[in-house]
PDB file of C-alpha atoms in Angstrom:
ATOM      1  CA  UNK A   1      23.033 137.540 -95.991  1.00 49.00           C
ATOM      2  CA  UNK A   2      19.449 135.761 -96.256  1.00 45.00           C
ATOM      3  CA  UNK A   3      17.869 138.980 -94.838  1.00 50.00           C
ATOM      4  CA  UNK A   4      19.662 141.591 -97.221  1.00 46.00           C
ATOM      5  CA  UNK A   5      18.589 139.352-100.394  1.00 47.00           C
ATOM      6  CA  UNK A   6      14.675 138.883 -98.802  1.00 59.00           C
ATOM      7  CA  UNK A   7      14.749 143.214 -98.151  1.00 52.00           C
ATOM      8  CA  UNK A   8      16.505 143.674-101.959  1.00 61.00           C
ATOM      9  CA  UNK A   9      13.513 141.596-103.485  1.00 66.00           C
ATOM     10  CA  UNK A  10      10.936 143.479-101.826  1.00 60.00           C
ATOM     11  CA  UNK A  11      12.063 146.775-102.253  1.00 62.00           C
ATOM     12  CA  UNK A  12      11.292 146.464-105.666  1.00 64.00           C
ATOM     13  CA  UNK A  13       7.445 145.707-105.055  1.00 60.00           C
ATOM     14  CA  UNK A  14       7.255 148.206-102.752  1.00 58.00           C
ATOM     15  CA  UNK A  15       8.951 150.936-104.989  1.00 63.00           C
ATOM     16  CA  UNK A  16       7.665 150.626-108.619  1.00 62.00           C
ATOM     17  CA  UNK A  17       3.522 150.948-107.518  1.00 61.00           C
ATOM     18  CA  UNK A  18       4.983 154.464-106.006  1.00 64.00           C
ATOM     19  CA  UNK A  19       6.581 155.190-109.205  1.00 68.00           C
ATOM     20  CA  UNK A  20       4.538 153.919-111.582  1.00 63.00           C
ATOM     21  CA  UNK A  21       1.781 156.128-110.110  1.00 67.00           C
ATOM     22  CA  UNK A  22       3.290 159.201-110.073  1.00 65.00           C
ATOM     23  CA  UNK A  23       4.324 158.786-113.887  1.00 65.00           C
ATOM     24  CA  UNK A  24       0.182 158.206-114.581  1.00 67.00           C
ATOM     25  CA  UNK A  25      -0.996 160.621-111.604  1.00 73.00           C
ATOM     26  CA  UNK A  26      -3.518 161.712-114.529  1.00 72.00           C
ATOM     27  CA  UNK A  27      -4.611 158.626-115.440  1.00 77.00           C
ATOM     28  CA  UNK A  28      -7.427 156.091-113.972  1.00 79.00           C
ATOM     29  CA  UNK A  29     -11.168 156.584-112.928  1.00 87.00           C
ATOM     30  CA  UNK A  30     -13.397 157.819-109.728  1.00 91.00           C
ATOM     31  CA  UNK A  31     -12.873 154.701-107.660  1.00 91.00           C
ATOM     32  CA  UNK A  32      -9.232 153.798-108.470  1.00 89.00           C
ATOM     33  CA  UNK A  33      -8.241 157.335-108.004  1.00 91.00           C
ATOM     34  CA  UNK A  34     -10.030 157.962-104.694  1.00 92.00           C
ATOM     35  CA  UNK A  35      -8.278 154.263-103.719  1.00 89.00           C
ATOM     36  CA  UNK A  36      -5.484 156.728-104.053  1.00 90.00           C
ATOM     37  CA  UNK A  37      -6.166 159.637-102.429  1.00 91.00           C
ATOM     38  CA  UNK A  38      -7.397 157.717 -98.917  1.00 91.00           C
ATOM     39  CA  UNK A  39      -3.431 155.700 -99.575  1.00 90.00           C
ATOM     40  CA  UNK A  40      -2.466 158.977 -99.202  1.00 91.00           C
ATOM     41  CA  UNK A  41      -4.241 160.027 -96.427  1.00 91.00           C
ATOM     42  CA  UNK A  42      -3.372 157.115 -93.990  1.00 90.00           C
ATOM     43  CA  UNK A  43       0.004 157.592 -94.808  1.00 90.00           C
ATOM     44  CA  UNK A  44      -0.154 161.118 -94.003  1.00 92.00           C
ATOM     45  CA  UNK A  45      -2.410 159.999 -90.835  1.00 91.00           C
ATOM     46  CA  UNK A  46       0.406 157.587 -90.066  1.00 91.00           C
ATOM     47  CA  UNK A  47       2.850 160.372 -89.939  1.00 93.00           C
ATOM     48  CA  UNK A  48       0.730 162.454 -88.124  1.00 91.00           C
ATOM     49  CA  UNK A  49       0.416 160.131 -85.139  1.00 91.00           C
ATOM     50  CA  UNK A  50       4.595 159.528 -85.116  1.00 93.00           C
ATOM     51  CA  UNK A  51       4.865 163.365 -85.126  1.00 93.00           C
ATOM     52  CA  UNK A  52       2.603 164.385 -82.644  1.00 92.00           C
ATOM     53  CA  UNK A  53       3.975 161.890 -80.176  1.00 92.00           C
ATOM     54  CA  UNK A  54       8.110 163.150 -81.115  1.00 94.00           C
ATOM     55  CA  UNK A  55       7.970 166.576 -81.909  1.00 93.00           C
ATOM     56  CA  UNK A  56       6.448 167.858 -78.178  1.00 91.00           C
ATOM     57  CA  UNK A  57       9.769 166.309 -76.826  1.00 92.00           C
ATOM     58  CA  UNK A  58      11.505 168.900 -78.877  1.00 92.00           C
ATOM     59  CA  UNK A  59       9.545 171.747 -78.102  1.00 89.00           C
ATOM     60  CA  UNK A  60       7.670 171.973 -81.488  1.00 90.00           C
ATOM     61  CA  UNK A  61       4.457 170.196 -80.739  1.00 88.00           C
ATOM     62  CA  UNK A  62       3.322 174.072 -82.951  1.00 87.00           C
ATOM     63  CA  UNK A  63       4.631 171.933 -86.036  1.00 91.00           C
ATOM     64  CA  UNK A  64       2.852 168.887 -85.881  1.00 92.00           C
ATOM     65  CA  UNK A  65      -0.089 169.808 -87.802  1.00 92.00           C
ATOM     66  CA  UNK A  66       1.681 172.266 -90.531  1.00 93.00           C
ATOM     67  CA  UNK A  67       4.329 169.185 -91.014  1.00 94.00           C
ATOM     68  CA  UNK A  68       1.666 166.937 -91.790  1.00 94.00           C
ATOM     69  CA  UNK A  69       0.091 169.304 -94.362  1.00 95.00           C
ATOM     70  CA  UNK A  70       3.019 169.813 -95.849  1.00 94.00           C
ATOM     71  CA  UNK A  71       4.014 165.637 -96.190  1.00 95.00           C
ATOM     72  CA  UNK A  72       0.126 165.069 -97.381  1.00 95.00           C
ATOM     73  CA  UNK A  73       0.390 168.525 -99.890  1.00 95.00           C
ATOM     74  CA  UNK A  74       3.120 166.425-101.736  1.00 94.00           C
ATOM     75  CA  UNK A  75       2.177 162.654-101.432  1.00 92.00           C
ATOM     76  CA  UNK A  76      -1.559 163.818-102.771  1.00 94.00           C
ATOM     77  CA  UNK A  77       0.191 166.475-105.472  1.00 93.00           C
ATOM     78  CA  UNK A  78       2.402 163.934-106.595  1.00 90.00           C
ATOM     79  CA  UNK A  79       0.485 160.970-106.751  1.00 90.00           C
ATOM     80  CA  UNK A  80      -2.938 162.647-108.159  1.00 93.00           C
ATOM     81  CA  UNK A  81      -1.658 165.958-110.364  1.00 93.00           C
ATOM     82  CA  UNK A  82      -3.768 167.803-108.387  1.00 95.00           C
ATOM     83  CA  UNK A  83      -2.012 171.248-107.750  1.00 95.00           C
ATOM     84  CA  UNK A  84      -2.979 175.078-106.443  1.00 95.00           C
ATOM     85  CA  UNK A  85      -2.514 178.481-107.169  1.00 95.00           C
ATOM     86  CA  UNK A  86      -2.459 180.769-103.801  1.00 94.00           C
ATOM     87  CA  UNK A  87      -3.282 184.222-104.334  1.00 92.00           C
ATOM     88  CA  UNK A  88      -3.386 186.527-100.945  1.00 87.00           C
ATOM     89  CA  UNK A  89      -0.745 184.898 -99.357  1.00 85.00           C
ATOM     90  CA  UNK A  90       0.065 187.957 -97.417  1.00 84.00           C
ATOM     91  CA  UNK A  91      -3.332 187.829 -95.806  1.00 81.00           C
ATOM     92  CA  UNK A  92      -2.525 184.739 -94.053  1.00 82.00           C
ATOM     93  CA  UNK A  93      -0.473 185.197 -90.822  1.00 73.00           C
ATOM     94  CA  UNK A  94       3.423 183.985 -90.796  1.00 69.00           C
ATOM     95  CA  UNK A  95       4.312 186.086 -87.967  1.00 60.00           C
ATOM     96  CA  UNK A  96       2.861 183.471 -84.840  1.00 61.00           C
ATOM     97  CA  UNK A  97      -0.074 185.654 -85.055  1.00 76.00           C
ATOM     98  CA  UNK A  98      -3.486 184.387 -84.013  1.00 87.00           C
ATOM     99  CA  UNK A  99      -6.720 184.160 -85.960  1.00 90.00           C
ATOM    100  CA  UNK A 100      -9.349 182.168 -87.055  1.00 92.00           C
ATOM    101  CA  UNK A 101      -8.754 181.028 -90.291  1.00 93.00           C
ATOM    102  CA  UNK A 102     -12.569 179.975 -92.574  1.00 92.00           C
ATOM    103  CA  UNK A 103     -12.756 178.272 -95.701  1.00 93.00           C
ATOM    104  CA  UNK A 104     -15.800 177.029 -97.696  1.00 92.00           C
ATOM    105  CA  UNK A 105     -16.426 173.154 -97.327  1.00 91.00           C
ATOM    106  CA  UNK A 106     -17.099 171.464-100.941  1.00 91.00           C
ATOM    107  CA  UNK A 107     -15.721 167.865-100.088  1.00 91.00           C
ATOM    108  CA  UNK A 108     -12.635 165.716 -98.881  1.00 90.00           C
ATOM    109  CA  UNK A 109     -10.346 166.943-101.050  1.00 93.00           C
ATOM    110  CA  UNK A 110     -10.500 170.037 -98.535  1.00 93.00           C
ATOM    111  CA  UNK A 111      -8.130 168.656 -96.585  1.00 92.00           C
ATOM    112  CA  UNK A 112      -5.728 168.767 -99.373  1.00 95.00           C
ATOM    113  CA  UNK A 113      -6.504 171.992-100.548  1.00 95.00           C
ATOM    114  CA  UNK A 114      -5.983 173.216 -96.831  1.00 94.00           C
ATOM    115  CA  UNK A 115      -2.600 171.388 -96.700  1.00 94.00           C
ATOM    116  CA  UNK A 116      -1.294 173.599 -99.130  1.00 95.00           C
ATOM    117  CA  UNK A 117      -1.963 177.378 -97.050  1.00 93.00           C
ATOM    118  CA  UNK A 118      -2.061 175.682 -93.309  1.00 93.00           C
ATOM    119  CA  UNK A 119      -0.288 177.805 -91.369  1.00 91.00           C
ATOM    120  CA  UNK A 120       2.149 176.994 -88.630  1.00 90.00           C
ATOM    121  CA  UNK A 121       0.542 177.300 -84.734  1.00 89.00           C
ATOM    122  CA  UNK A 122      -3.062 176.109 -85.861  1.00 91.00           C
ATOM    123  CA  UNK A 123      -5.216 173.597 -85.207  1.00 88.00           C
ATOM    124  CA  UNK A 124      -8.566 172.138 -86.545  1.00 88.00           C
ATOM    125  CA  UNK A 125     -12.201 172.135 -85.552  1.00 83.00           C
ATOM    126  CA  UNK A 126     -13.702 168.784 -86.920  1.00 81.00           C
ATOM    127  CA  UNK A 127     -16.740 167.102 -85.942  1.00 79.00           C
ATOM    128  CA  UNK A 128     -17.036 164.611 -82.572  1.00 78.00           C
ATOM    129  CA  UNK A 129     -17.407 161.417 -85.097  1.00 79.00           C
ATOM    130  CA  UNK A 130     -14.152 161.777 -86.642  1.00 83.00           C
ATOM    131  CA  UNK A 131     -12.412 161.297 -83.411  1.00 81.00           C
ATOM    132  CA  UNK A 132     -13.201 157.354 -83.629  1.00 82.00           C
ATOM    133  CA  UNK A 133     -11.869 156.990 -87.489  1.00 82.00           C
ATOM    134  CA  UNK A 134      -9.003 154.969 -87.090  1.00 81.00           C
ATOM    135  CA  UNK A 135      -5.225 156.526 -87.617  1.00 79.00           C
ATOM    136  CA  UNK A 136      -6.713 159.899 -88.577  1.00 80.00           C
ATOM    137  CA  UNK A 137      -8.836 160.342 -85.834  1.00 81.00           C
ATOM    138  CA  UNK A 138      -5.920 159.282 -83.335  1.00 81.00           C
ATOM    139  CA  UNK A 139      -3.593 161.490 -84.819  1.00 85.00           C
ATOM    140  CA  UNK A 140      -6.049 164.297 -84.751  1.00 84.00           C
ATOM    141  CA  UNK A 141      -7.084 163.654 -81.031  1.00 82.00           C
ATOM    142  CA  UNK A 142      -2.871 164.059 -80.537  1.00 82.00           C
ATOM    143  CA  UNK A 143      -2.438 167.264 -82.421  1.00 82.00           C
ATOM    144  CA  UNK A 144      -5.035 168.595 -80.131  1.00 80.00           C
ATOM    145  CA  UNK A 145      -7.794 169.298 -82.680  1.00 83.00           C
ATOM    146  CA  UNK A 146     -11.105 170.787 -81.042  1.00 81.00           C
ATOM    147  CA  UNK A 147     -13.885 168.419 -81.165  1.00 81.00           C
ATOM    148  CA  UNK A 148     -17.554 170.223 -81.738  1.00 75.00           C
ATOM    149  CA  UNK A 149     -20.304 167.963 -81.693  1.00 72.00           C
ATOM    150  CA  UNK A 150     -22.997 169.444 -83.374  1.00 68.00           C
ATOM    151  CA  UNK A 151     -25.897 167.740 -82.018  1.00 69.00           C
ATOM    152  CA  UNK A 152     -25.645 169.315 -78.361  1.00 68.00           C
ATOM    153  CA  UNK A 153     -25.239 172.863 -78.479  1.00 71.00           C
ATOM    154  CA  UNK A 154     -24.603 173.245 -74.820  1.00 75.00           C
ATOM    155  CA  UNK A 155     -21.254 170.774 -75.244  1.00 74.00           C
ATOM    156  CA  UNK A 156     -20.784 172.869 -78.736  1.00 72.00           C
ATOM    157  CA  UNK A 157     -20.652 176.389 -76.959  1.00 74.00           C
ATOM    158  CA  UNK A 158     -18.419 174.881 -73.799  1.00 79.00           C
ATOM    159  CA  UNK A 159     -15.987 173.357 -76.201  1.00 76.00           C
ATOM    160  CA  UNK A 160     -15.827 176.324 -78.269  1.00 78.00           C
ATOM    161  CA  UNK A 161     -15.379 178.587 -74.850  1.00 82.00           C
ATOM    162  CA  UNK A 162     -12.517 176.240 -73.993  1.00 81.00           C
ATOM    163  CA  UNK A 163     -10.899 176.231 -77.460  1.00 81.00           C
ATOM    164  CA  UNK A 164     -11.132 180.261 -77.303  1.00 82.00           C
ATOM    165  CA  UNK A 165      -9.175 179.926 -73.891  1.00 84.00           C
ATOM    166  CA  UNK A 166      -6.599 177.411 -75.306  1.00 82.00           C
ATOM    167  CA  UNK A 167      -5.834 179.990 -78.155  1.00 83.00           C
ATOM    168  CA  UNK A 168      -4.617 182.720 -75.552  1.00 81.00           C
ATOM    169  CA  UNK A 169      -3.112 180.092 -73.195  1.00 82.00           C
ATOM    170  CA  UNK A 170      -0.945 178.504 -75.851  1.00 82.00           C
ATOM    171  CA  UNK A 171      -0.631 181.092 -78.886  1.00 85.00           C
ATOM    172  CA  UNK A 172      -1.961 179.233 -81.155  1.00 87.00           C
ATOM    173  CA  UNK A 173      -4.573 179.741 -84.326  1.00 91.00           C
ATOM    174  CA  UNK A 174      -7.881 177.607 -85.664  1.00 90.00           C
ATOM    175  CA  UNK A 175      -8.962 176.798 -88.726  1.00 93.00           C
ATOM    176  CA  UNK A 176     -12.577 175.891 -89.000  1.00 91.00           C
ATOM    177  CA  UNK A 177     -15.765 175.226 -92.098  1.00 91.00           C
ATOM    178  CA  UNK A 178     -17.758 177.660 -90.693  1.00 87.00           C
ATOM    179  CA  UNK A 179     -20.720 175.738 -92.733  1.00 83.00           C
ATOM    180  CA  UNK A 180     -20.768 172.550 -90.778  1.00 74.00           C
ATOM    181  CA  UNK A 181     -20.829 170.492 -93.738  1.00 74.00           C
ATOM    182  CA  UNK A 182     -19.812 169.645 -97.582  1.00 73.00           C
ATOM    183  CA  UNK A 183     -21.496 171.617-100.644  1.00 71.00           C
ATOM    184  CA  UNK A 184     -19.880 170.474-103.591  1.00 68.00           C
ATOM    185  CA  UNK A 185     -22.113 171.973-106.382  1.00 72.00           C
ATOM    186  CA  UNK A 186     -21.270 173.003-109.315  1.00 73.00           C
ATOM    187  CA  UNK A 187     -23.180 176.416-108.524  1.00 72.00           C
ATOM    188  CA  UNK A 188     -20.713 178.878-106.669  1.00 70.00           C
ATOM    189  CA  UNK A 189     -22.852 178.992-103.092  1.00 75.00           C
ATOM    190  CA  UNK A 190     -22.125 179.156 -99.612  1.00 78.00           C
ATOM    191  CA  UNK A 191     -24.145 176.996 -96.852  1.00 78.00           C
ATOM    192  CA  UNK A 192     -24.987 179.205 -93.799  1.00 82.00           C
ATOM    193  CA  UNK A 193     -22.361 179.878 -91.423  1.00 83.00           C
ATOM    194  CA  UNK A 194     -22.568 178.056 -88.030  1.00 82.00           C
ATOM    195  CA  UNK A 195     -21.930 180.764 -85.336  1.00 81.00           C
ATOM    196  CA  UNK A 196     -18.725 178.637 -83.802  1.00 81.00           C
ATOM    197  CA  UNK A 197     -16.262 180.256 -85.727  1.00 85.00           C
ATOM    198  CA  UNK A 198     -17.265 184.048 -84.700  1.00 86.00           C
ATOM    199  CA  UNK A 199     -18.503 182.972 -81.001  1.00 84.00           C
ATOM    200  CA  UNK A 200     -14.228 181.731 -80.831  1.00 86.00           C
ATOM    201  CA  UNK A 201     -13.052 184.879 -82.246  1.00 87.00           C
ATOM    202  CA  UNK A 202     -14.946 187.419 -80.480  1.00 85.00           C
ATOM    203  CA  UNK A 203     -14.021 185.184 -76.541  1.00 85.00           C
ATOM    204  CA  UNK A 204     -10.041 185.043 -77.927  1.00 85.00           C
ATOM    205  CA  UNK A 205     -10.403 188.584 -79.227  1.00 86.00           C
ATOM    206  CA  UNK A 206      -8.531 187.624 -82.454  1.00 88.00           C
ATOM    207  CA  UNK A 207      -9.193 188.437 -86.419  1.00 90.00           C
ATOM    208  CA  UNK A 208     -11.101 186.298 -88.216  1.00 91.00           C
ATOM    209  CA  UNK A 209      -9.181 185.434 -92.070  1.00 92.00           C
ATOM    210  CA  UNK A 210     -11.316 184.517 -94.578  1.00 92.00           C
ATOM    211  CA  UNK A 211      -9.404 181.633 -97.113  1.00 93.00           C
ATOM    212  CA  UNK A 212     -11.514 180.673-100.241  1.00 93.00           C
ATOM    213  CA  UNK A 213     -11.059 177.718-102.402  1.00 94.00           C
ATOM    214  CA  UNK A 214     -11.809 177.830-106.184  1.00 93.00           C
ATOM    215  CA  UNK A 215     -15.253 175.743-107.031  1.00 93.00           C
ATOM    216  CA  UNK A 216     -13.776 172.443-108.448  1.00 94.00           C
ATOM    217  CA  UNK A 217     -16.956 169.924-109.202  1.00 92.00           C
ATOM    218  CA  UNK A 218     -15.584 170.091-112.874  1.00 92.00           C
ATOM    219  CA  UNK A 219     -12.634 168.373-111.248  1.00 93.00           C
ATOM    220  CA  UNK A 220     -14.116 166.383-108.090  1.00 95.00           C
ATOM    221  CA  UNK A 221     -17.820 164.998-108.125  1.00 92.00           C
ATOM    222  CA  UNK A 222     -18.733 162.109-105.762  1.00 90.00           C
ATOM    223  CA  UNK A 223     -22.600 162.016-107.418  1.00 90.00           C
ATOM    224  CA  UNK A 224     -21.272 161.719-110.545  1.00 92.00           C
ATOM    225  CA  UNK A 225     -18.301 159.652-109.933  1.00 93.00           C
ATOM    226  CA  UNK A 226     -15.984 162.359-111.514  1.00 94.00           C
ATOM    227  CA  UNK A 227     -12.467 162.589-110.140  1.00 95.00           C
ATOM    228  CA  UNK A 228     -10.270 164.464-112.439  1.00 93.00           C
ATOM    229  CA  UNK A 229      -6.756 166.384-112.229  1.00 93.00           C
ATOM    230  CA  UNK A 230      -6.382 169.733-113.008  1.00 94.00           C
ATOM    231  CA  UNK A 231      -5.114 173.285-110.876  1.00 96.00           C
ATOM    232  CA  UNK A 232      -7.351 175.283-108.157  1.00 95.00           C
ATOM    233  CA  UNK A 233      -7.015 178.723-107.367  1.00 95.00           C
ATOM    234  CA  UNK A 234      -6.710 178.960-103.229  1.00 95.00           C
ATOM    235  CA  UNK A 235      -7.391 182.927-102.594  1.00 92.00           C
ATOM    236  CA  UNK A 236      -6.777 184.609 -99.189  1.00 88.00           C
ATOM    237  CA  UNK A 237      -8.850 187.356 -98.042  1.00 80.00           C
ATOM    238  CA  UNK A 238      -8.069 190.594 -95.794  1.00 74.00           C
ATOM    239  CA  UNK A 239      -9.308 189.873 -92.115  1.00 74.00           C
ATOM    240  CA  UNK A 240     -12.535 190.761 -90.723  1.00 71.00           C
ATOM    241  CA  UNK A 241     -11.869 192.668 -87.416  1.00 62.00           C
ATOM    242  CA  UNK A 242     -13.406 191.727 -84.064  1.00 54.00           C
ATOM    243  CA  UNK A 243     -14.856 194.806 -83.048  1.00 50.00           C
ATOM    244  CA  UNK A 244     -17.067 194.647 -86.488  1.00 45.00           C
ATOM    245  CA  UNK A 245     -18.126 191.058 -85.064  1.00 45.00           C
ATOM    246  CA  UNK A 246     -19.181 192.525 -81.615  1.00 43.00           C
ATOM    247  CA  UNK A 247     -20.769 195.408 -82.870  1.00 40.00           C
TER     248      UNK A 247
END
């Protein structure tokens, strides 16, 4: 009887932070808000690791990483009142096809903005470093993420060979900032591409699908310590064929 009294007095604690938050999701500044945003990363990260180590038993080890997306689209959504519209849906593959799936890189709040188009069947390309972050970099390192490290481009090309090889073997799509790193300007420009992202498509011999994300430094600035709440147009683009990569 002691225990059920203890669990109804926490509850309570434990509940009205989460609700109170999402009833001012538009409300506090840069730091509080980005508090909230890595809450609801480690969360998702937290799920991530349970679900990559349950869902192979069940055959569905293809879910882990769209499953996560989908539980950090609506903690984030909810808890921030930052939302997307997705034009080109039909661009992005729901039939098990492969690809290689490139977006622009502006800042952390990528991997939300990804969460809401990640399709099912992919995985991620993410630097070496982020293998050693705690909880996200163990649940990565169990969804089978590829791991580039930038700094060695003999390890970048082998990896990158072996990733191409895993796509064939096990049917499966990657998702990858072909510019290596953030650009979050408020001028609409694109860093150069690294050549990963082609080098995997033309070895797999699979499309490469373009996926653009709406400019949003009016709504996210770490120099400026701006973090707003607003809606960001997620486009997807017709594929670029492999035979125009090789040719």
């Amino acid at each position: 009887m002691k225990t059920v009294v203890s669990v109804s007095k926490v509850i309570p604690w434990i509940i009205s932070p989460i609700v109170l938050q999402a009833l001012f999701k538009t409300r506090g500044g840069y730091y509080y808000r980005t508090v909230v945003s890595m809450l609801c990363l480690s969360v998702s990260a937290c799920y991530g690791v349970i679900a990559s180590i349950i869902l192979p038993i069940f055959g569905k080890r293809h879910l882990i990483n769209w499953t996560v997306s989908r539980v950090y689209k609506t903690i984030f959504s909810s808890m921030l009142g930052i939302t997307c519209t997705i034009e080109g849906k039909e661009h992005i593959r729901k039939d098990g096809g492969q690809a290689i799936y490139i977006c622009n890189h502006q800042s952390i709040l990528d991997i939300f903005f990804m969460a809401n188009v990640f399709p099912k069947s992919t995985s991620v390309v993410a630097k070496k470093s982020i293998k050693f972050v705690p909880v996200l970099g163990w649940f990565m390192y169990l969804s089978k993420a590829v791991f580039l490290d930038r700094t060695n481009r003999e390890t970048a090309v082998k990896n990158a060979r072996k990733a191409a090889a895993d796509m064939k073997k096990n049917k499966t799509s990657i998702w990858v900032y072909p510019e290596g790193t953030r650009a979050n300007t408020p001028e609409l420009n694109l860093l150069p591409f690294k050549k990963g992202a082609f080098y995997m498509a033309a070895q797999a011999n699979v499309p490469i699908i373009p996926i653009v994300v709406q400019n949003y430094n009016h709504l996210y600035d770490q120099k400026s310590k701006r973090f707003g709440h607003g809606n960001i147009k997620i486009k997807g683009r017709l594929s670029i064929s492999v035979l125009l990569l090789s040719s």
